[in-house]
């Protein structure tokens, strides 16, 4: 939505000052208009400029009469840029005394965008529809008129090569996947490489002992015959 805010000031300089302050807020220049009396401008021309700037219809005639006496109107079409633009514009415009134009609408909402989508042609013809001179033809897609099929049955493929082959087989004739049972060793017979230079068993099945001294958990002093406490 766009908020159209209009004010009438005593002269063009005041209106220009207000427009400059509004532009300082970040409102785009194209969203701000100043309408003042120009030499040889007729009342109808001033009214047309006010309407083009989106002044409310209830205010066009009153503004036009005041502009003919030397006043100037400022029109701001506030959108989302900057945020809360309408609130900021209203606050800025209170810094100047506005001319009372009577019972007019000087702040209202207008919908964004055109009411009807534009067209390059008035009757909206169908560009891809065959229109022959036959009277029994009811219309249809241009592809049907040319004999083209609109849809083709989809065939699932596993390869981009004709015949379903894989590109790798063109230079690698061996199977890509093997069905052989996986081995734990790369050496023939299932041996481990460590056994080739270490003949002893890698793992022991003996029961673990809590002492490195034969006989079990005996202090070193007992093995030498010394009493543990004197």
XYZ file of N, CA and C in Angstrom:
690
model
N 0.831 -1.190 0.000
C 0.000 0.000 0.000
C 0.875 1.254 0.000
N 0.360 2.313 -0.621
C 1.040 3.598 -0.665
C 0.175 4.628 0.044
N 0.783 5.428 0.889
C 0.089 6.500 1.582
C 0.417 7.817 0.880
N -0.610 8.468 0.373
C -0.434 9.761 -0.297
C -0.725 10.861 0.722
N 0.286 11.671 0.990
C 0.182 12.760 1.973
C 0.378 14.079 1.231
N -0.594 14.975 1.336
C -0.513 16.263 0.644
C -0.679 17.397 1.647
N 0.051 18.491 1.387
C -0.076 19.687 2.198
C 0.013 20.908 1.272
N -0.630 21.992 1.692
C -0.626 23.242 0.939
C 0.118 24.298 1.757
N 1.163 24.902 1.148
C 1.963 25.906 1.842
C 1.805 27.274 1.174
N 2.261 28.305 1.874
C 2.021 29.684 1.442
C 2.773 30.046 0.165
N 3.930 29.405 -0.091
C 4.684 29.711 -1.305
C 5.502 28.495 -1.727
N 6.115 28.614 -2.907
C 6.868 27.493 -3.456
C 8.136 27.233 -2.650
N 8.778 28.270 -2.124
C 10.008 28.081 -1.350
C 9.771 27.200 -0.130
N 8.662 27.438 0.581
C 8.357 26.625 1.751
C 8.136 25.174 1.354
N 7.432 24.973 0.228
C 7.178 23.607 -0.246
C 8.483 22.923 -0.642
N 9.405 23.672 -1.282
C 10.687 23.091 -1.674
C 11.532 22.745 -0.451
N 11.501 23.589 0.560
C 12.240 23.289 1.788
C 11.719 22.003 2.440
N 10.412 21.859 2.467
C 9.830 20.644 3.046
C 10.205 19.419 2.219
N 10.210 19.570 0.889
C 10.586 18.449 0.018
C 12.038 18.041 0.239
N 12.917 19.019 0.442
C 14.316 18.696 0.708
C 14.508 17.965 2.019
N 13.750 18.366 3.035
C 13.836 17.683 4.327
C 13.309 16.260 4.236
N 12.265 16.047 3.456
C 11.705 14.694 3.288
C 12.689 13.815 2.530
N 13.355 14.363 1.523
C 14.357 13.583 0.784
C 15.507 13.181 1.701
N 15.836 14.046 2.689
C 16.898 13.735 3.647
C 16.547 12.508 4.487
N 15.263 12.221 4.663
C 14.842 11.041 5.425
C 15.103 9.747 4.674
N 15.302 9.846 3.364
C 15.496 8.647 2.559
C 14.348 8.346 1.628
N 13.355 9.211 1.567
C 12.243 9.017 0.634
C 12.752 9.291 -0.777
N 12.513 8.411 -1.750
C 13.009 8.628 -3.112
C 12.480 9.932 -3.709
N 13.292 10.573 -4.548
C 12.888 11.841 -5.180
C 11.637 11.663 -6.038
N 11.502 10.469 -6.676
C 10.353 10.260 -7.550
C 9.039 10.186 -6.780
N 9.125 10.014 -5.460
C 7.924 9.903 -4.639
C 7.480 11.247 -4.076
N 8.190 12.326 -4.395
C 7.865 13.648 -3.861
C 7.623 14.600 -5.029
N 6.515 15.325 -5.019
C 6.180 16.282 -6.076
C 5.804 17.618 -5.445
N 6.183 18.691 -6.103
C 5.802 20.045 -5.699
C 5.088 20.683 -6.884
N 3.870 21.143 -6.672
C 3.072 21.785 -7.722
C 2.865 23.241 -7.329
N 3.389 24.136 -8.155
C 3.260 25.570 -7.913
C 2.751 26.242 -9.187
N 2.358 27.515 -9.061
C 1.835 28.252 -10.209
C 2.966 28.611 -11.165
N 2.787 28.292 -12.432
C 3.748 28.630 -13.460
C 3.147 29.689 -14.382
N 4.017 30.423 -15.034
C 3.539 31.474 -15.937
C 2.677 30.884 -17.049
N 1.556 31.524 -17.294
C 0.617 31.153 -18.361
C -0.014 29.787 -18.140
N 0.070 29.238 -16.943
C -0.568 27.952 -16.660
C -2.038 28.180 -16.362
N -2.905 27.457 -17.060
C -4.342 27.593 -16.865
C -4.773 26.764 -15.654
N -5.931 27.076 -15.056
C -6.423 26.262 -13.932
C -6.579 24.787 -14.293
N -6.968 24.506 -15.538
C -7.110 23.106 -15.947
C -5.762 22.394 -15.971
N -4.714 23.093 -16.398
C -3.387 22.488 -16.419
C -2.881 22.216 -15.008
N -3.143 23.139 -14.081
C -2.737 22.922 -12.688
C -3.503 21.743 -12.099
N -4.796 21.667 -12.395
C -5.606 20.553 -11.886
C -5.106 19.217 -12.449
N -4.695 19.225 -13.717
C -4.185 17.994 -14.321
C -2.886 17.555 -13.652
N -2.017 18.514 -13.306
C -0.765 18.187 -12.617
C -1.040 17.643 -11.217
N -2.015 18.197 -10.533
C -2.365 17.708 -9.199
C -2.930 16.287 -9.270
N -3.772 16.032 -10.254
C -4.342 14.688 -10.396
C -3.268 13.672 -10.747
N -2.330 14.079 -11.620
C -1.249 13.166 -11.993
C -0.350 12.847 -10.805
N -0.237 13.786 -9.873
C 0.577 13.556 -8.672
C -0.182 12.779 -7.607
N -1.417 12.354 -7.902
C -2.266 11.545 -7.024
C -2.836 12.339 -5.851
N -3.095 13.626 -6.056
C -3.844 14.382 -5.057
C -5.274 13.861 -5.032
N -5.866 13.751 -3.849
C -7.220 13.215 -3.736
C -8.190 14.094 -4.523
N -9.168 13.493 -5.216
C -10.109 14.285 -6.027
C -10.823 15.377 -5.235
N -11.045 15.158 -3.941
C -11.737 16.178 -3.144
C -10.885 17.415 -2.906
N -9.559 17.312 -3.134
C -8.660 18.425 -2.860
C -8.138 19.102 -4.115
N -8.397 18.534 -5.289
C -7.818 19.074 -6.519
C -8.295 20.501 -6.779
N -9.593 20.752 -6.733
C -10.121 22.082 -7.049
C -9.674 23.115 -6.015
N -9.723 22.761 -4.720
C -9.320 23.702 -3.679
C -7.839 24.032 -3.789
N -7.005 23.028 -4.032
C -5.577 23.278 -4.188
C -5.312 24.159 -5.407
N -6.015 23.885 -6.493
C -5.814 24.652 -7.719
C -6.131 26.124 -7.509
N -7.181 26.435 -6.773
C -7.547 27.833 -6.508
C -6.484 28.532 -5.658
N -5.945 27.841 -4.644
C -4.910 28.442 -3.803
C -3.587 28.587 -4.551
N -3.282 27.641 -5.413
C -2.038 27.728 -6.185
C -2.089 28.916 -7.140
N -3.258 29.200 -7.667
C -3.403 30.370 -8.545
C -3.123 31.668 -7.813
N -3.237 31.671 -6.484
C -2.979 32.869 -5.678
C -1.544 32.916 -5.157
N -0.706 31.940 -5.539
C 0.694 31.954 -5.138
C 1.096 30.839 -4.188
N 0.156 30.042 -3.738
C 0.506 28.925 -2.846
C 1.147 27.786 -3.639
N 1.645 26.788 -2.943
C 2.261 25.609 -3.566
C 1.871 24.376 -2.773
N 1.712 23.275 -3.470
C 1.322 22.010 -2.845
C 2.475 21.019 -2.909
N 2.651 20.259 -1.855
C 3.634 19.174 -1.828
C 2.878 17.867 -1.714
N 3.261 16.897 -2.529
C 2.603 15.589 -2.547
C 3.681 14.528 -2.318
N 3.487 13.708 -1.300
C 4.437 12.642 -0.963
C 3.715 11.309 -1.064
N 4.259 10.406 -1.879
C 3.708 9.054 -2.021
C 4.609 8.110 -1.213
N 4.263 7.934 0.058
C 5.107 7.186 0.997
C 4.822 5.691 0.907
N 5.880 4.907 0.750
C 5.751 3.446 0.704
C 6.523 2.840 1.873
N 7.273 1.793 1.607
C 8.050 1.114 2.646
C 9.473 1.662 2.759
N 9.844 2.597 1.910
C 11.215 3.107 1.906
C 11.214 4.582 2.238
N 11.783 4.954 3.390
C 12.311 4.081 4.456
C 11.164 3.466 5.260
N 11.510 2.614 6.222
C 10.489 2.013 7.073
C 9.746 3.105 7.841
N 8.429 2.906 7.992
C 7.534 3.881 8.636
C 7.673 5.250 7.977
N 7.741 5.249 6.621
C 7.936 6.504 5.886
C 6.781 7.467 6.113
N 5.545 6.963 6.122
C 4.386 7.850 6.273
C 4.427 8.583 7.613
N 4.766 7.874 8.681
C 4.837 8.498 10.003
C 5.920 9.572 10.044
N 7.062 9.297 9.431
C 8.151 10.264 9.425
C 7.806 11.497 8.602
N 7.120 11.290 7.471
C 6.745 12.421 6.624
C 5.752 13.329 7.343
N 4.770 12.725 8.008
C 3.787 13.539 8.742
C 4.489 14.389 9.810
N 5.465 13.791 10.509
C 6.172 14.525 11.560
C 6.969 15.691 10.985
N 7.583 15.497 9.815
C 8.371 16.562 9.201
C 7.477 17.698 8.737
N 6.335 17.378 8.151
C 5.458 18.419 7.604
C 4.847 19.311 8.687
N 4.858 18.856 9.936
C 4.327 19.699 11.011
C 5.255 20.853 11.365
N 6.482 20.852 10.827
C 7.435 21.916 11.129
C 7.111 23.206 10.366
N 6.228 23.142 9.367
C 5.812 24.318 8.606
C 4.299 24.484 8.733
N 3.855 25.702 8.769
C 2.419 25.991 8.870
C 1.757 25.752 7.521
N 0.799 24.854 7.501
C 0.091 24.541 6.261
C -1.093 25.479 6.083
N -1.432 25.754 4.826
C -2.586 26.590 4.493
C -3.840 25.730 4.572
N -4.862 26.247 5.227
C -6.127 25.530 5.357
C -6.856 25.552 4.014
N -7.026 24.367 3.429
C -7.706 24.259 2.137
C -9.157 23.862 2.283
N -9.667 23.823 3.483
C -11.055 23.459 3.693
C -11.212 21.973 3.991
N -12.417 21.479 3.789
C -12.751 20.081 4.081
C -12.315 19.196 2.916
N -11.042 18.866 2.889
C -10.475 18.025 1.828
C -9.728 16.857 2.459
N -9.493 15.829 1.662
C -8.728 14.654 2.105
C -7.269 14.880 1.722
N -6.404 14.972 2.714
C -4.982 15.199 2.444
C -4.097 14.055 2.907
N -4.697 12.907 3.230
C -3.926 11.748 3.697
C -4.785 10.509 3.451
N -4.382 9.669 2.501
C -5.210 8.490 2.192
C -4.332 7.401 1.586
N -4.881 6.168 1.560
C -4.184 5.002 1.019
C -4.626 4.744 -0.406
N -3.682 4.280 -1.223
C -3.988 3.858 -2.593
C -3.370 2.482 -2.799
N -4.029 1.590 -3.541
C -3.457 0.260 -3.793
C -2.262 0.358 -4.722
N -1.322 -0.562 -4.554
C -0.132 -0.593 -5.400
C -0.406 -1.399 -6.661
N 0.223 -1.000 -7.749
C 0.137 -1.742 -8.997
C -1.094 -1.380 -9.794
N -1.126 -1.756 -11.071
C -2.274 -1.461 -11.927
C -3.476 -2.311 -11.551
N -4.663 -1.786 -11.791
C -5.871 -2.542 -11.498
C -6.052 -3.691 -12.474
N -5.540 -3.548 -13.702
C -5.665 -4.580 -14.715
C -4.327 -4.768 -15.386
N -3.967 -6.007 -15.632
C -2.680 -6.275 -16.261
C -2.652 -5.692 -17.664
N -1.545 -5.092 -18.009
C -1.414 -4.485 -19.324
C -1.193 -5.549 -20.386
N -1.468 -5.201 -21.636
C -1.312 -6.119 -22.743
C -0.817 -5.347 -23.947
N -0.012 -5.993 -24.762
C 0.472 -5.338 -25.975
C -0.579 -5.390 -27.072
N -1.605 -6.221 -26.883
C -2.681 -6.310 -27.852
C -4.015 -6.172 -27.134
N -4.969 -5.569 -27.805
C -6.233 -5.268 -27.151
C -7.112 -6.489 -26.949
N -7.119 -7.432 -27.910
C -8.054 -8.559 -27.833
C -7.425 -9.833 -27.300
N -6.167 -9.766 -26.845
C -5.499 -10.934 -26.255
C -5.594 -12.174 -27.136
N -5.078 -12.172 -28.357
C -5.117 -13.386 -29.182
C -4.149 -14.431 -28.649
N -4.380 -15.659 -29.053
C -3.510 -16.756 -28.653
C -2.423 -16.912 -29.705
N -1.176 -16.610 -29.326
C -0.104 -16.603 -30.303
C 0.167 -18.002 -30.867
N 0.036 -19.036 -30.046
C 0.370 -20.390 -30.475
C -0.866 -21.204 -30.819
N -1.883 -20.579 -31.293
C -3.104 -21.267 -31.708
C -3.273 -21.124 -33.210
N -3.481 -22.250 -33.873
C -3.678 -22.237 -35.318
C -5.080 -21.733 -35.622
N -5.185 -20.758 -36.507
C -6.481 -20.229 -36.896
C -6.639 -20.332 -38.415
N -6.894 -21.529 -38.940
C -7.072 -21.667 -40.392
C -8.416 -21.111 -40.833
N -8.616 -21.103 -42.131
C -9.857 -20.552 -42.687
C -11.016 -21.533 -42.610
N -10.767 -22.775 -42.196
C -11.858 -23.749 -42.134
C -12.862 -23.335 -41.076
N -14.116 -23.499 -41.355
C -15.170 -23.126 -40.414
C -15.413 -24.197 -39.364
N -14.962 -25.444 -39.624
C -15.198 -26.521 -38.670
C -14.077 -26.662 -37.648
N -13.067 -25.800 -37.727
C -11.928 -25.876 -36.798
C -12.242 -25.068 -35.549
N -12.103 -25.717 -34.388
C -12.425 -25.063 -33.114
C -11.198 -24.567 -32.371
N -10.057 -24.673 -32.962
C -8.846 -24.208 -32.294
C -8.068 -25.340 -31.659
N -6.823 -25.082 -31.330
C -5.969 -26.085 -30.711
C -4.534 -25.627 -30.719
N -3.651 -26.365 -30.046
C -2.241 -25.983 -30.002
C -1.608 -26.028 -31.385
N -0.597 -25.208 -31.588
C 0.068 -25.172 -32.883
C 0.776 -26.480 -33.182
N 1.233 -27.204 -32.141
C 1.920 -28.476 -32.366
C 0.985 -29.510 -32.974
N -0.289 -29.484 -32.557
C -1.237 -30.428 -33.131
C -1.487 -30.118 -34.596
N -1.503 -28.844 -34.944
C -1.708 -28.475 -36.334
C -0.554 -28.898 -37.218
N 0.642 -28.989 -36.658
C 1.817 -29.410 -37.412
C 2.069 -30.898 -37.323
N 1.288 -31.594 -36.515
C 1.463 -33.038 -36.389
C 2.478 -33.455 -35.355
N 2.872 -32.552 -34.462
C 3.831 -32.901 -33.424
C 3.103 -33.496 -32.230
N 3.732 -34.463 -31.591
C 3.166 -35.031 -30.368
C 3.486 -34.116 -29.189
N 2.477 -33.830 -28.360
C 2.691 -32.978 -27.198
C 3.465 -33.704 -26.114
N 3.194 -35.003 -25.940
C 3.842 -35.791 -24.899
C 4.423 -37.055 -25.497
N 5.506 -37.517 -24.938
C 6.125 -38.768 -25.348
C 6.240 -39.687 -24.142
N 6.021 -40.987 -24.330
C 6.149 -41.912 -23.195
C 7.584 -41.925 -22.685
N 7.719 -41.845 -21.392
C 9.047 -41.794 -20.778
C 9.577 -43.202 -20.558
N 10.808 -43.419 -20.950
C 11.463 -44.699 -20.747
C 12.600 -44.512 -19.744
N 12.561 -45.313 -18.700
C 13.604 -45.217 -17.677
C 14.909 -45.794 -18.211
N 15.987 -45.053 -18.065
C 17.294 -45.495 -18.521
C 18.256 -45.541 -17.340
N 19.165 -46.481 -17.408
C 20.212 -46.578 -16.399
C 21.550 -46.113 -16.936
N 21.588 -45.791 -18.222
C 22.836 -45.364 -18.832
C 22.534 -44.355 -19.924
N 23.458 -43.396 -20.100
C 23.314 -42.421 -21.166
C 23.800 -42.954 -22.500
N 24.403 -44.158 -22.517
C 24.913 -44.782 -23.734
C 23.837 -45.692 -24.304
N 23.695 -45.661 -25.619
C 22.706 -46.518 -26.273
C 22.989 -47.984 -25.983
N 21.940 -48.720 -25.675
C 22.083 -50.133 -25.364
C 22.239 -50.415 -23.886
N 22.349 -49.352 -23.068
C 22.426 -49.549 -21.629
C 23.805 -49.824 -21.097
N 24.860 -49.641 -21.911
C 26.197 -49.907 -21.439
C 26.728 -48.786 -20.562
N 27.814 -49.062 -19.878
C 28.459 -48.068 -19.030
C 29.725 -47.572 -19.723
N 29.984 -46.297 -19.592
C 31.114 -45.691 -20.280
C 32.431 -46.322 -19.842
N 32.525 -46.741 -18.563
C 33.780 -47.305 -18.067
C 34.144 -48.601 -18.778
N 33.151 -49.359 -19.276
C 33.445 -50.621 -19.944
C 34.116 -50.424 -21.300
N 34.086 -49.177 -21.796
C 34.729 -48.920 -23.075
C 36.242 -49.033 -22.952
N 36.809 -48.754 -21.771
C 38.255 -48.856 -21.595
C 38.621 -49.780 -20.429
N 37.621 -50.357 -19.720
C 37.880 -51.286 -18.613
C 36.960 -52.491 -18.783
N 37.457 -53.548 -19.463
C 36.573 -54.681 -19.781
C 36.192 -55.540 -18.590
N 36.893 -55.411 -17.470
C 36.594 -56.249 -16.314
C 35.306 -55.793 -15.633
N 34.640 -56.662 -14.847
C 33.425 -56.262 -14.128
C 33.701 -55.128 -13.148
N 32.750 -54.260 -13.015
C 32.904 -53.144 -12.092
C 32.752 -53.582 -10.645
N 31.929 -54.596 -10.386
C 31.700 -55.100 -9.029
C 32.061 -56.577 -8.965
N 32.545 -57.004 -7.831
C 32.925 -58.400 -7.633
C 32.001 -59.053 -6.617
N 31.694 -60.340 -6.840
C 30.829 -61.103 -5.932
C 31.631 -62.020 -5.014
N 32.955 -61.915 -5.024
C 33.783 -62.766 -4.178
C 33.643 -62.371 -2.714
N 33.870 -63.374 -1.830
C 33.806 -63.117 -0.397
C 34.982 -62.251 0.033
N 34.717 -61.259 0.856
C 35.767 -60.354 1.307
C 36.753 -61.090 2.220
N 38.034 -60.767 2.135
C 39.083 -61.389 2.933
C 39.568 -60.428 4.005
N 40.132 -61.022 5.054
C 40.714 -60.221 6.119
C 42.188 -59.930 5.885
N 42.776 -60.562 4.855
C 44.193 -60.377 4.584
C 44.394 -60.287 3.087
N 45.362 -59.472 2.695
C 45.676 -59.354 1.280
C 46.666 -60.424 0.836
N 47.168 -61.238 1.778
C 48.140 -62.288 1.454
C 47.414 -63.597 1.232
N 47.948 -64.415 0.344
C 47.325 -65.702 0.033
C 47.321 -66.589 1.271
N 46.233 -67.282 1.503
C 46.125 -68.175 2.650
C 45.614 -67.489 3.896
N 45.390 -66.187 3.844
C 44.844 -65.485 4.993
C 45.860 -65.126 6.044
N 47.171 -65.161 5.709
C 48.180 -64.841 6.715
C 48.259 -63.334 6.925
N 48.796 -62.977 8.073
C 49.045 -61.572 8.377
C 50.499 -61.259 8.098
N 50.773 -60.040 7.685
C 52.133 -59.652 7.331
C 53.081 -59.757 8.530
N 52.560 -59.540 9.747
C 53.428 -59.581 10.928
C 53.991 -60.978 11.163
N 53.278 -62.015 10.732
C 53.750 -63.382 10.961
C 54.964 -63.708 10.114
N 55.184 -62.935 9.071
C 56.333 -63.223 8.210
C 57.645 -62.901 8.920
N 57.617 -61.987 9.894
C 58.849 -61.683 10.632
C 58.683 -61.857 12.140
N 57.515 -62.282 12.622
C 57.289 -62.515 14.040
C 56.508 -63.817 14.173
N 57.230 -64.923 14.362
C 56.556 -66.242 14.362
C 55.689 -66.500 15.583
N 55.897 -65.750 16.657
C 55.115 -65.991 17.869
C 53.665 -65.535 17.664
N 52.829 -66.071 18.529
C 51.413 -65.714 18.434
C 51.224 -64.241 18.768
N 50.361 -63.584 18.023
C 50.092 -62.177 18.278
C 49.244 -61.993 19.519
N 48.372 -62.951 19.810
C 47.513 -62.888 20.980
C 47.726 -64.120 21.832
N 47.616 -63.980 23.136
C 47.812 -65.094 24.068
C 46.487 -65.413 24.756
N 46.270 -66.694 25.026
C 45.053 -67.134 25.699
C 45.291 -67.424 27.181
N 46.532 -67.164 27.678
C 46.822 -67.409 29.086
C 46.061 -66.441 29.981
N 45.796 -66.879 31.214
C 45.124 -66.046 32.181
C 46.035 -64.924 32.633
N 45.509 -63.728 32.702
C 46.307 -62.567 33.065
C 46.681 -62.625 34.550
N 47.882 -62.130 34.883
C 48.369 -62.115 36.252
C 48.489 -60.679 36.711
N 48.250 -60.475 38.007
C 48.371 -59.132 38.568
C 49.799 -58.783 38.977
N 50.748 -59.725 38.772
C 52.136 -59.498 39.182
C 53.067 -59.994 38.092
N 54.174 -59.288 37.924
C 55.177 -59.730 36.953
C 56.124 -60.767 37.555
N 55.983 -61.068 38.866
C 56.843 -62.033 39.547
C 56.126 -63.366 39.614
N 56.850 -64.407 39.343
C 56.247 -65.740 39.388
C 55.682 -66.020 40.768
N 54.579 -66.663 40.845
C 53.962 -67.016 42.118
C 52.799 -66.128 42.480
N 52.625 -65.067 41.776
C 51.452 -64.240 42.043
C 51.787 -62.908 42.667
N 50.853 -62.421 43.473
C 50.943 -61.060 44.003
C 51.889 -61.012 45.203
N 53.203 -61.193 45.014
C 54.166 -61.140 46.104
C 55.035 -59.919 45.930
N 55.276 -59.193 46.994
C 56.191 -58.046 46.876
C 57.597 -58.523 46.545
N 58.372 -57.622 45.991
C 59.749 -57.953 45.631
C 60.579 -58.357 46.866
N 60.238 -57.815 48.044
C 61.025 -58.130 49.251
C 60.852 -59.587 49.652
N 59.672 -60.177 49.443
C 59.484 -61.571 49.804
C 60.264 -62.488 48.889
N 60.383 -62.106 47.622
C 61.163 -62.946 46.715
C 62.625 -63.000 47.141
N 63.092 -61.950 47.808
C 64.480 -61.928 48.299
C 64.606 -62.410 49.738
N 63.471 -62.757 50.394
C 63.521 -63.253 51.779
C 63.564 -62.155 52.793
N 63.235 -60.936 52.418
C 63.269 -59.832 53.374
C 61.908 -59.651 54.007
N 61.873 -59.367 55.303
C 60.575 -59.099 55.926
C 60.035 -57.749 55.445
N 58.769 -57.673 55.122
C 58.203 -56.400 54.611
C 58.215 -55.288 55.658
N 58.113 -55.692 56.979
C 58.089 -54.698 58.030
C 59.133 -55.101 59.071
N 59.941 -54.171 59.607
C 60.948 -54.474 60.625
C 60.590 -53.735 61.904
